[in-house]
PDB file of C-alpha atoms in Angstrom:
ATOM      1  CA  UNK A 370       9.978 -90.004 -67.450  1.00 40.00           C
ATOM      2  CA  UNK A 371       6.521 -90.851 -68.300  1.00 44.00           C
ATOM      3  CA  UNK A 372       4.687 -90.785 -64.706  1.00 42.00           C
ATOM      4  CA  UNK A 373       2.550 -94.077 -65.981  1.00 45.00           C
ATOM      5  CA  UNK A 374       5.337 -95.547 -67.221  1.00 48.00           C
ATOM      6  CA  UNK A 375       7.102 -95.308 -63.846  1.00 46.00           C
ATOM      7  CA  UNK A 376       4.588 -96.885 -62.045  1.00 46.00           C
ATOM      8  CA  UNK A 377       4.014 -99.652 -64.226  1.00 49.00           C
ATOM      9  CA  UNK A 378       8.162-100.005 -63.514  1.00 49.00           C
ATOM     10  CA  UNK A 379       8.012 -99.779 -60.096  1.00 49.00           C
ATOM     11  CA  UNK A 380       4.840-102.620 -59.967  1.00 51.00           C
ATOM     12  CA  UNK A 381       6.386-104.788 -62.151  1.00 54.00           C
ATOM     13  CA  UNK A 382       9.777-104.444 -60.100  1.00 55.00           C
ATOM     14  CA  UNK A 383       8.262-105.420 -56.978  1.00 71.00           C
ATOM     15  CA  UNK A 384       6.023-108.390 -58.321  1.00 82.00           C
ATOM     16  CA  UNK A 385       8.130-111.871 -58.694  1.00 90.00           C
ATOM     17  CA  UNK A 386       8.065-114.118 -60.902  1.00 91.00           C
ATOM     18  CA  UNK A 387       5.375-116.275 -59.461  1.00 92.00           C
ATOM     19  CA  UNK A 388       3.237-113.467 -58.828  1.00 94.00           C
ATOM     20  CA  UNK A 389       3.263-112.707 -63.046  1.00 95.00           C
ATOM     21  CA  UNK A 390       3.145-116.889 -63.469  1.00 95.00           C
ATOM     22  CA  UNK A 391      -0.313-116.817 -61.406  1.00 95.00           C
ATOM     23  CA  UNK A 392      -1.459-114.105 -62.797  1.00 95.00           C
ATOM     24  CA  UNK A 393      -1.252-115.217 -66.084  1.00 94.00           C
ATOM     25  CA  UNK A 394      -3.023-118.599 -65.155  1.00 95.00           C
ATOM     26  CA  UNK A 395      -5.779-116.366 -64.136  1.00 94.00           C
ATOM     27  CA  UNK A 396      -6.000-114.567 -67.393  1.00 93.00           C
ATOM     28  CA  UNK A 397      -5.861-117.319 -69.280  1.00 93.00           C
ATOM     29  CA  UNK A 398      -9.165-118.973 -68.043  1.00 92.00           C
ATOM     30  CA  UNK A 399     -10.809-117.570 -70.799  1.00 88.00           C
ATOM     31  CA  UNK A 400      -9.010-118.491 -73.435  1.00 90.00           C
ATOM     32  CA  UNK A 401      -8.552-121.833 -72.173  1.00 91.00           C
ATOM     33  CA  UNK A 402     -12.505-122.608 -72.340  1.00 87.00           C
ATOM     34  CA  UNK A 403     -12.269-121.001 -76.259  1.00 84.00           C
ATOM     35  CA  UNK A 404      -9.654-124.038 -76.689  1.00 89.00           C
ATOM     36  CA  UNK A 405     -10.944-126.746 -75.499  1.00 89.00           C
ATOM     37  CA  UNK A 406     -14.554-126.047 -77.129  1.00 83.00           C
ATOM     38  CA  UNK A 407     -12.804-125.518 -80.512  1.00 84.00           C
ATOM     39  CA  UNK A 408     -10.217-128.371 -79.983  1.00 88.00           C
ATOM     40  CA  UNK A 409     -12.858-131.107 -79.215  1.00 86.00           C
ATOM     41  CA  UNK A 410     -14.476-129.989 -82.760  1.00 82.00           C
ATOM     42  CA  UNK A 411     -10.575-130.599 -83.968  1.00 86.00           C
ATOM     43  CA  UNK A 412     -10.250-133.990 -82.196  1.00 89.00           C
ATOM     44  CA  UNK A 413     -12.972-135.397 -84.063  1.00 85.00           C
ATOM     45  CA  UNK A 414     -12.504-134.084 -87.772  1.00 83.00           C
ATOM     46  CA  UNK A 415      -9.039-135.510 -86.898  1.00 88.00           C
ATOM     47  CA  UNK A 416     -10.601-138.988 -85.736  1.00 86.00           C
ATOM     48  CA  UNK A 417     -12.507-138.754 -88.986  1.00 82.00           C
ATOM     49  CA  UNK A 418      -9.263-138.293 -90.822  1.00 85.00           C
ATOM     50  CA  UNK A 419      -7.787-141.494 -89.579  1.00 88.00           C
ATOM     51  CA  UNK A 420      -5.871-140.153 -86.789  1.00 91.00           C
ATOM     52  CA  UNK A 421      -5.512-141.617 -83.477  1.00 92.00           C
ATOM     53  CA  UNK A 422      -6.133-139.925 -79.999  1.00 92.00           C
ATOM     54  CA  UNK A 423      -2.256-139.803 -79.077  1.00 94.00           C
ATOM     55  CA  UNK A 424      -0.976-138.643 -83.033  1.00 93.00           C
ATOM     56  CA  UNK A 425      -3.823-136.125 -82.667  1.00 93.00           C
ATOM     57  CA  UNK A 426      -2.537-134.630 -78.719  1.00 94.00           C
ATOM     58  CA  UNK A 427       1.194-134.615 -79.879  1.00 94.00           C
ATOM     59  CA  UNK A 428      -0.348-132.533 -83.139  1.00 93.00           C
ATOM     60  CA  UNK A 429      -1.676-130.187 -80.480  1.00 93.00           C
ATOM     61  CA  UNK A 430       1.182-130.079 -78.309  1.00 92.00           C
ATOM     62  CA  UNK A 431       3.603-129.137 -80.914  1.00 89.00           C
ATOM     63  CA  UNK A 432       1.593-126.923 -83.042  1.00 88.00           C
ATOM     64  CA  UNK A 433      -0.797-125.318 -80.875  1.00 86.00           C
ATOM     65  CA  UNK A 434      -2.690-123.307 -84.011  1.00 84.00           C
ATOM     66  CA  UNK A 435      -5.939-123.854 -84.773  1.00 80.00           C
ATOM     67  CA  UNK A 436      -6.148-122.507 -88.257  1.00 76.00           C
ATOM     68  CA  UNK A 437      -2.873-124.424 -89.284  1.00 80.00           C
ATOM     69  CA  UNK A 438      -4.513-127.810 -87.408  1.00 86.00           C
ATOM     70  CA  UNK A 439      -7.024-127.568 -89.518  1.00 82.00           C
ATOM     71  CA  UNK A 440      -5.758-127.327 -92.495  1.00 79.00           C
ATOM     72  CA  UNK A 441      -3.314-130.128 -91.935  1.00 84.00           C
ATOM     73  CA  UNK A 442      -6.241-132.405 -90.293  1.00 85.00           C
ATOM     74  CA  UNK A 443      -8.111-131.555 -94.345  1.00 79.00           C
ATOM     75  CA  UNK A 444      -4.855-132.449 -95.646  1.00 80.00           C
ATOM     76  CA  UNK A 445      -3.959-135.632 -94.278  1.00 84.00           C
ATOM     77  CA  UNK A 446      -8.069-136.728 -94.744  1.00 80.00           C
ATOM     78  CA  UNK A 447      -6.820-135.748 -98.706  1.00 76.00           C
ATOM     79  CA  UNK A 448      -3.531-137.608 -99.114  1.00 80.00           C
ATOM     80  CA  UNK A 449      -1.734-134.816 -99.195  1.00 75.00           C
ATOM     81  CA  UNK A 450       2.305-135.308 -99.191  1.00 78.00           C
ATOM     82  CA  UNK A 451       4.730-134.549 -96.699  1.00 80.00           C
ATOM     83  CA  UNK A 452       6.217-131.121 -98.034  1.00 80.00           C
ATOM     84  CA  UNK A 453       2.655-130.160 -99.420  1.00 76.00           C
ATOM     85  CA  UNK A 454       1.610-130.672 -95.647  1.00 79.00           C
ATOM     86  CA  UNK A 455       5.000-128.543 -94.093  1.00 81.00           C
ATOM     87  CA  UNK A 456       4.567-125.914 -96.915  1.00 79.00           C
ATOM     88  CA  UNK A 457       1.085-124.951 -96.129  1.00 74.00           C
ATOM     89  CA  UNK A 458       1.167-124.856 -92.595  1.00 79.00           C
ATOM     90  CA  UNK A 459       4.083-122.463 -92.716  1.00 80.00           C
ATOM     91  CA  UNK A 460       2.347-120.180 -94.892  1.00 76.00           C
ATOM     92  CA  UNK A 461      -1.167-120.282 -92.782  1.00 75.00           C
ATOM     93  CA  UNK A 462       1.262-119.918 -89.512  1.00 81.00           C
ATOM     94  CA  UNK A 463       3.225-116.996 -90.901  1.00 78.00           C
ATOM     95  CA  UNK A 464       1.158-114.397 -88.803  1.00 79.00           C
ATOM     96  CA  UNK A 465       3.080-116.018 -85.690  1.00 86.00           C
ATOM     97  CA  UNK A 466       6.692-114.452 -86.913  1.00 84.00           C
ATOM     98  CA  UNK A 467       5.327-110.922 -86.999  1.00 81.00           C
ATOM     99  CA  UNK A 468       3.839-111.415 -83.957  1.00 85.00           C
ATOM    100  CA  UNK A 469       6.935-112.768 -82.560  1.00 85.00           C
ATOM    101  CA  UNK A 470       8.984-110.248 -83.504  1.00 83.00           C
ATOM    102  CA  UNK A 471       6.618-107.607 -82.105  1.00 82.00           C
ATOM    103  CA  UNK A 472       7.120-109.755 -78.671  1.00 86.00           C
ATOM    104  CA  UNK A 473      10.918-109.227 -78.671  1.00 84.00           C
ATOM    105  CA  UNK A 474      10.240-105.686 -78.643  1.00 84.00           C
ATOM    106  CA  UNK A 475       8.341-106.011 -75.013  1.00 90.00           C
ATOM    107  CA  UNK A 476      10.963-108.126 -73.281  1.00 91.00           C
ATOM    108  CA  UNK A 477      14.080-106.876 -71.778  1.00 90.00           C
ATOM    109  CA  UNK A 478      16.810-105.900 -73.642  1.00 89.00           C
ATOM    110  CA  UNK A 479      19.162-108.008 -71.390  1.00 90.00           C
ATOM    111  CA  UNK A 480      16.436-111.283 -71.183  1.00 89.00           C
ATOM    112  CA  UNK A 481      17.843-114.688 -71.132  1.00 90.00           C
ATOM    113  CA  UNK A 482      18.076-115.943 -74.801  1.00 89.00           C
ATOM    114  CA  UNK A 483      16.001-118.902 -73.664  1.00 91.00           C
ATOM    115  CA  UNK A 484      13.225-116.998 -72.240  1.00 91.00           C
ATOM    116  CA  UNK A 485      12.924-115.666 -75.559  1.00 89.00           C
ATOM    117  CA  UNK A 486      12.721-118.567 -77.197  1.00 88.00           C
ATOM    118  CA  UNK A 487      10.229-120.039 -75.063  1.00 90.00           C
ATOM    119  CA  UNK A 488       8.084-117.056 -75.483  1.00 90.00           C
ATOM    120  CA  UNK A 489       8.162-118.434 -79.188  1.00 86.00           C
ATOM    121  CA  UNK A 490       6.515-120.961 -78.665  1.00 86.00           C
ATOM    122  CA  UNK A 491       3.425-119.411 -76.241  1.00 89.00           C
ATOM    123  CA  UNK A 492       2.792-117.046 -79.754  1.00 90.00           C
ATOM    124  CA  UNK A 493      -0.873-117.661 -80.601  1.00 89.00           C
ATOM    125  CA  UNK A 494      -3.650-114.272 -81.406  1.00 85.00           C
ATOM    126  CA  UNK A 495      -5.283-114.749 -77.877  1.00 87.00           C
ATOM    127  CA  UNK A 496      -1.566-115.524 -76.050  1.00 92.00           C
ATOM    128  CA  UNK A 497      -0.148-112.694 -78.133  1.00 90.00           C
ATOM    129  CA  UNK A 498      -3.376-110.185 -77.798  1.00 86.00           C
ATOM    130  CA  UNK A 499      -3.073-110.349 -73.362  1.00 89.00           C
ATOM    131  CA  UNK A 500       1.019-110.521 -73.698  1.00 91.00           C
ATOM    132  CA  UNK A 501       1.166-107.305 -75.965  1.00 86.00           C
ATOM    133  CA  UNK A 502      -1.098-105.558 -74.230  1.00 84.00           C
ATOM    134  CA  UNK A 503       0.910-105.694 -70.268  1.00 85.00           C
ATOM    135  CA  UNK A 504       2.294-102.482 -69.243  1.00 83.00           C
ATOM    136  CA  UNK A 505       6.051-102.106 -69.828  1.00 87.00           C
ATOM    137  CA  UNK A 506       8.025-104.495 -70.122  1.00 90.00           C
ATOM    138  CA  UNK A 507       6.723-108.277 -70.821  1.00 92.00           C
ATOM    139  CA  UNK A 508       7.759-110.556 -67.815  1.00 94.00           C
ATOM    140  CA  UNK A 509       7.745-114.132 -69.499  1.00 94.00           C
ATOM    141  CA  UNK A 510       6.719-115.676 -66.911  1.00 95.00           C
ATOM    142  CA  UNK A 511       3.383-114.222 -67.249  1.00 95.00           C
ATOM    143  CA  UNK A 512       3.213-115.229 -70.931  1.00 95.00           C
ATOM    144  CA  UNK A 513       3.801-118.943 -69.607  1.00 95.00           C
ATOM    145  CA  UNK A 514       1.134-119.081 -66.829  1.00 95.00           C
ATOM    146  CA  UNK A 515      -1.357-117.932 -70.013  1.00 95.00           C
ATOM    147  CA  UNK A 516      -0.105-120.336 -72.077  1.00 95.00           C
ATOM    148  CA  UNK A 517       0.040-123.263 -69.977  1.00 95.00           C
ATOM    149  CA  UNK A 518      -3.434-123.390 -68.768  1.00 95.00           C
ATOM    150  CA  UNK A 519      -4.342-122.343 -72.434  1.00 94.00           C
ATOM    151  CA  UNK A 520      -2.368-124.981 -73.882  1.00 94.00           C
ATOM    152  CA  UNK A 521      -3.803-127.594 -71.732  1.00 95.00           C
ATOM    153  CA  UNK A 522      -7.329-126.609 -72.789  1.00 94.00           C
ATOM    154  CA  UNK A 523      -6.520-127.004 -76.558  1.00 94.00           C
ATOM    155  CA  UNK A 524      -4.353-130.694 -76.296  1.00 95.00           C
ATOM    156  CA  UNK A 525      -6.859-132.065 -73.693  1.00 95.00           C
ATOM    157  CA  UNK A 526      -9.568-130.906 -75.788  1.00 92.00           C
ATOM    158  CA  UNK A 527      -8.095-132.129 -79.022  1.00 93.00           C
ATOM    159  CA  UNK A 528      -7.541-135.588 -77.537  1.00 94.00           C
ATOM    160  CA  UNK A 529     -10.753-135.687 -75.916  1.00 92.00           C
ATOM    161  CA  UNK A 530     -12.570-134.961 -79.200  1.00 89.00           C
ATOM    162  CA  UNK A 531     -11.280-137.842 -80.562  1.00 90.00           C
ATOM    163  CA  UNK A 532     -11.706-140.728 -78.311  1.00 89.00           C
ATOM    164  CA  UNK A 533     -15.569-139.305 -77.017  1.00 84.00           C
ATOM    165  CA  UNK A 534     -16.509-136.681 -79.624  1.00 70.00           C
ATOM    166  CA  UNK A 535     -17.652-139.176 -82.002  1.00 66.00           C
ATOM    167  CA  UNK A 536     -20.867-140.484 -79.897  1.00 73.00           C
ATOM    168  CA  UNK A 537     -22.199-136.932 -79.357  1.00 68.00           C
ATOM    169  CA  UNK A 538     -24.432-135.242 -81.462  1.00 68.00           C
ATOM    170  CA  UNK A 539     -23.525-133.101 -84.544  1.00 64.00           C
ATOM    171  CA  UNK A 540     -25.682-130.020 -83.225  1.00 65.00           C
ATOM    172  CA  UNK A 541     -23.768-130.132 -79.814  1.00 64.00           C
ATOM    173  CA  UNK A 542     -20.376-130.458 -81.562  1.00 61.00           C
ATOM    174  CA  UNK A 543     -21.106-127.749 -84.208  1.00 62.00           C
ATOM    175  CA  UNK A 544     -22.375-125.230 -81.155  1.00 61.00           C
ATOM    176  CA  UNK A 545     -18.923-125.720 -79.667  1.00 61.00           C
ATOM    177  CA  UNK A 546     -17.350-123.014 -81.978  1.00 55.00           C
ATOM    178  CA  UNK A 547     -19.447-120.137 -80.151  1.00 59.00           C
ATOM    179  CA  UNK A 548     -16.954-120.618 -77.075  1.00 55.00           C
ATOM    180  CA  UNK A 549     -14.392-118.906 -79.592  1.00 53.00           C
ATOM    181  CA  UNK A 550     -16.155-115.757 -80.080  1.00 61.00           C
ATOM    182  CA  UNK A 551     -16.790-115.295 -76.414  1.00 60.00           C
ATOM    183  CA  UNK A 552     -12.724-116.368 -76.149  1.00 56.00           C
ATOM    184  CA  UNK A 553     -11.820-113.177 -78.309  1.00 63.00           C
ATOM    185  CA  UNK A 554     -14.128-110.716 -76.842  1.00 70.00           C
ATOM    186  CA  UNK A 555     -12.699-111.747 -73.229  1.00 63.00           C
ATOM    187  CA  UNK A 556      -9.488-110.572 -75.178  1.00 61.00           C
ATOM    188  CA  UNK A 557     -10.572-107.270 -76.889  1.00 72.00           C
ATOM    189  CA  UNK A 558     -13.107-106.128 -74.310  1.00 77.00           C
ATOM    190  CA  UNK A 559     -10.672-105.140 -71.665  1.00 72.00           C
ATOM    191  CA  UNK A 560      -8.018-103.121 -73.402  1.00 73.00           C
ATOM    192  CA  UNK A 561     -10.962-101.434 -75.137  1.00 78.00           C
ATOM    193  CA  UNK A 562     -12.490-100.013 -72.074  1.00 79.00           C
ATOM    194  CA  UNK A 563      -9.572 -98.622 -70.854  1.00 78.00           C
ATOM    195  CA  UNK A 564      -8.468 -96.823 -74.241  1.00 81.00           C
ATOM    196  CA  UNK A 565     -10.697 -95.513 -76.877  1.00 84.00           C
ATOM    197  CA  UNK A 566      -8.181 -95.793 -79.241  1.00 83.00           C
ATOM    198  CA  UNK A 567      -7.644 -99.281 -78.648  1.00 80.00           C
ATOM    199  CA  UNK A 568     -11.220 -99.705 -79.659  1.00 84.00           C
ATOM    200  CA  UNK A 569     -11.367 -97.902 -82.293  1.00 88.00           C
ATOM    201  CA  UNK A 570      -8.468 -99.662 -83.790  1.00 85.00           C
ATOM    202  CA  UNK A 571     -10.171-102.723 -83.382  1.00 83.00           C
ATOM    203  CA  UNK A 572     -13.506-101.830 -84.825  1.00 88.00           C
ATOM    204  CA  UNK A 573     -11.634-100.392 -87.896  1.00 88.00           C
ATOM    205  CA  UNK A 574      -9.773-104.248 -87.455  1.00 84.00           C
ATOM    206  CA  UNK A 575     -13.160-105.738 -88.022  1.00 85.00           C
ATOM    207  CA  UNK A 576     -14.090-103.630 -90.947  1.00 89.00           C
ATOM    208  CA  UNK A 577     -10.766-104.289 -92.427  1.00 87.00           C
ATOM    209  CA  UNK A 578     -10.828-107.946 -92.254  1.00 82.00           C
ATOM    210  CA  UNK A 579     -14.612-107.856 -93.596  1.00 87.00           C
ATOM    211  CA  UNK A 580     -13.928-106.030 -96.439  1.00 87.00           C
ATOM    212  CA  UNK A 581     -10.813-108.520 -97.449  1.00 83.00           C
ATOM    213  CA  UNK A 582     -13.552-111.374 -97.258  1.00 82.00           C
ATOM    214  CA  UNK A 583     -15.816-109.833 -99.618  1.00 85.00           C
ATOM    215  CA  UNK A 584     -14.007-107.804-101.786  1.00 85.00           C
ATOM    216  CA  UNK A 585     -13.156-109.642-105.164  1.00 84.00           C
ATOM    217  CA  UNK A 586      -9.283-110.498-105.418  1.00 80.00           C
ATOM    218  CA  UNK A 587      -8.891-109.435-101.821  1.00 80.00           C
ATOM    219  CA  UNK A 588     -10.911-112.656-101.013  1.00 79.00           C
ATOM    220  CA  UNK A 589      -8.722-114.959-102.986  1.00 80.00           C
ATOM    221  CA  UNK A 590      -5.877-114.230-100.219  1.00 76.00           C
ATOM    222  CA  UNK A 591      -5.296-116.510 -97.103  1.00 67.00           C
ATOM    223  CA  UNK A 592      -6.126-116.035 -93.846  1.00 62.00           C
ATOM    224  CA  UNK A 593      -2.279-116.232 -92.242  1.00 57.00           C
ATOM    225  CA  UNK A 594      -1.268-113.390 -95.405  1.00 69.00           C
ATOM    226  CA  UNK A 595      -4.314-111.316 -94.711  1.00 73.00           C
ATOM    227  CA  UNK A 596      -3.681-111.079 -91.413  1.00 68.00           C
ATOM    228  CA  UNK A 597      -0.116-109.804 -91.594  1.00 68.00           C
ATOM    229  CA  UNK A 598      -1.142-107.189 -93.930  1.00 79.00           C
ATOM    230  CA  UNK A 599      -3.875-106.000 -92.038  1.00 79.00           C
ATOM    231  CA  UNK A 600      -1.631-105.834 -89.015  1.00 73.00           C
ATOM    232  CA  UNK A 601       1.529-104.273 -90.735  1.00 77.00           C
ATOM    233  CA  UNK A 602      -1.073-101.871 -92.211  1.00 84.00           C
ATOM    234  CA  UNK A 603      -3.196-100.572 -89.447  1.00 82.00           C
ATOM    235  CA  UNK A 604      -0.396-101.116 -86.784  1.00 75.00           C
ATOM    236  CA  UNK A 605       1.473 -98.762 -88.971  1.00 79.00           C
ATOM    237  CA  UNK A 606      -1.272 -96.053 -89.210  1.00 84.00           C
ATOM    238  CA  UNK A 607      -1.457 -96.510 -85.357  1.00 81.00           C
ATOM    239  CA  UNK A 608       1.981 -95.809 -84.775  1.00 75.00           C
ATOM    240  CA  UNK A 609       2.369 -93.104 -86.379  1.00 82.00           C
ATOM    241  CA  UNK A 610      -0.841 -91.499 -85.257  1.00 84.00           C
ATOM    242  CA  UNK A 611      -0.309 -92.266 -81.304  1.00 76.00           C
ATOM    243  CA  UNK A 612       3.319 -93.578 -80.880  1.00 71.00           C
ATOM    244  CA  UNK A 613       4.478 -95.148 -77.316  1.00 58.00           C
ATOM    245  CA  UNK A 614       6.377 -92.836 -75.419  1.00 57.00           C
ATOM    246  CA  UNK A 615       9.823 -94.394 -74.178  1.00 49.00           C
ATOM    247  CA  UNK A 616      10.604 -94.387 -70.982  1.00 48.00           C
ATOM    248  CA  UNK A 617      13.437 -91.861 -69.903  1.00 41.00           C
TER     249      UNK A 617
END
C-alpha cells in the first residue's frame, strides 16, 4: 500500500461528515466571491432581456452554469424557441457529463445512489477542480459544503443584479468579471504548488485552449466541445505519463 495513500485513508476515516461539510464551506469562499461578481453582471443582462428578479434566481438555482446562463439569457433577449433554447444549453453544458463521470470514479464504490446523484448536481469547473483534486476518496459531503456557499453566491448574485444592478454604473458592472480570474487562480494555485506536474499540466491547459481560440477551424468550435476535447486529450497524455497508483 501506497504510504500517502494510507494516510490520506486513515484522515479521511477519522474526519466526520461535518468536519468535510465545514471544510468545504471554507474552500468555497473563493469561489463564492467569483459568483456573485459574475452573477450580478448575469442578473442584469437578464433584466435587460425581460426577465424578472424571481424567473432570473430560479434560472440560477436550477442551472447553476454560467456559460450556459448566458447563452440562454442572449437567447430569450432573441426570441429564440423552446427546443432551440434546451438544445443549446445541453450542448454548451456537455463538459459537466465528463466531469461527472470522472466524479464517480472518486466516490466509494459502495456510496449511497443518492449521494451520487446529488454530487450531480454540485458539477461546475471550480466545484469539480477542488472536488477532484481531495486525496482518496471524495466524501460528498465536502463537495456540498463547496457548493452550497458557492451556489448561494451565484443565485443571490444573479437576483441581486437584477433588481439593483441596473442603477450602477456600466464601468463598475463591467469590472465585476475580474473577480472570476482571481476565482480560478484560488483554484489552480494550490494543487500547483504542491505538484509540478499539476502545473505543468495546467500551463500546457492554457496553451491548449489558446491555440483552439486562434487557430482557424479550431476557433469555429464551442466552448462546452472544446473543453471536453482538451480534457479527454491532455487528461489522457497525463494518465498515461503519471498514472494514480491504487491503493492495495
Amino acid at each position: 500500500m501506497n504510504p500517502s495513500n494510507s494516510s490520506s485513508g486513515n484522515t479521511q476515516t477519522t474526519m466526520s461528515n461535518t468536519s468535510w461539510f465545514l471544510r468545504g464551506l471554507r474552500h468555497g469562499i473563493p469561489i463564492c466571491a467569483g459568483y456573485f461578481a459574475v452573477s450580478f453582471a448575469l442578473g442584469i443582462t437578464a433584466r435587460n432581456a425581460g426577465m424578472s428578479a424571481i424567473q432570473s434566481f430560479i434560472m440560477s438555482l436550477t442551472m447553476l452554469a454560467s456559460s450556459g446562463e448566458f447563452a440562454a439569457v442572449t437567447m430569450i433577449s432573441a426570441g429564440a424557441g423552446f427546443i432551440e433554447l434546451i438544445t443549446t444549453s445541453l450542448i454548451i453544458n456537455l463538459r459537466y457529463f465528463l466531469m461527472g463521470c470522472s466524479l464517480t470514479q472518486k466516490l466509494r464504490p459502495n456510496e449511497n445512489p443518492i449521494h451520487r446523484f446529488l454530487v450531480a448536481y454540485c458539477v461546475t469547473d471550480e466545484i469539480f477542480g477542488l472536488s477532484v483534486t481531495t486525496e482518496g476518496y471524495l466524501c460528498p459531503f465536502y463537495t456540498y459544503g463547496i457548493t452550497i456557499i458557492s451556489a448561494a453566491g451565484w443565485v443571490i448574485g444573479t437576483f441581486l443584479g437584477n433588481v439593483v444592478g441596473s442603477i450602477l454604473p456600466e464601468f463598475v458592472t463591467n469590472g465585476l468579471s475580474v473577480a472570476m480570474y482571481g476565482m480560478f487562480l484560488a483554484v489552480i494555485i494550490p494543487p500547483s504548488r504542491k505538484s509540478r506536474f499539476i502545473g505543468i499540466l495546467v500551463v500546457l491547459s492554457m496553451a491548449a485552449s489558446w491555440c483552439f481560440s486562434v487557430l482557424p477551424g479550431l476557433s469555429s468550435i464551442s466552448s462546452g466541445f472544446r473543453i471536453i476535447i482538451l480534457t479527454i486529450i491532455i487528461a489522457g497524455i497525463a494518465a498515461v505519463i503519471k498514472p494514480v497508483e491504487a491503493d492495495s
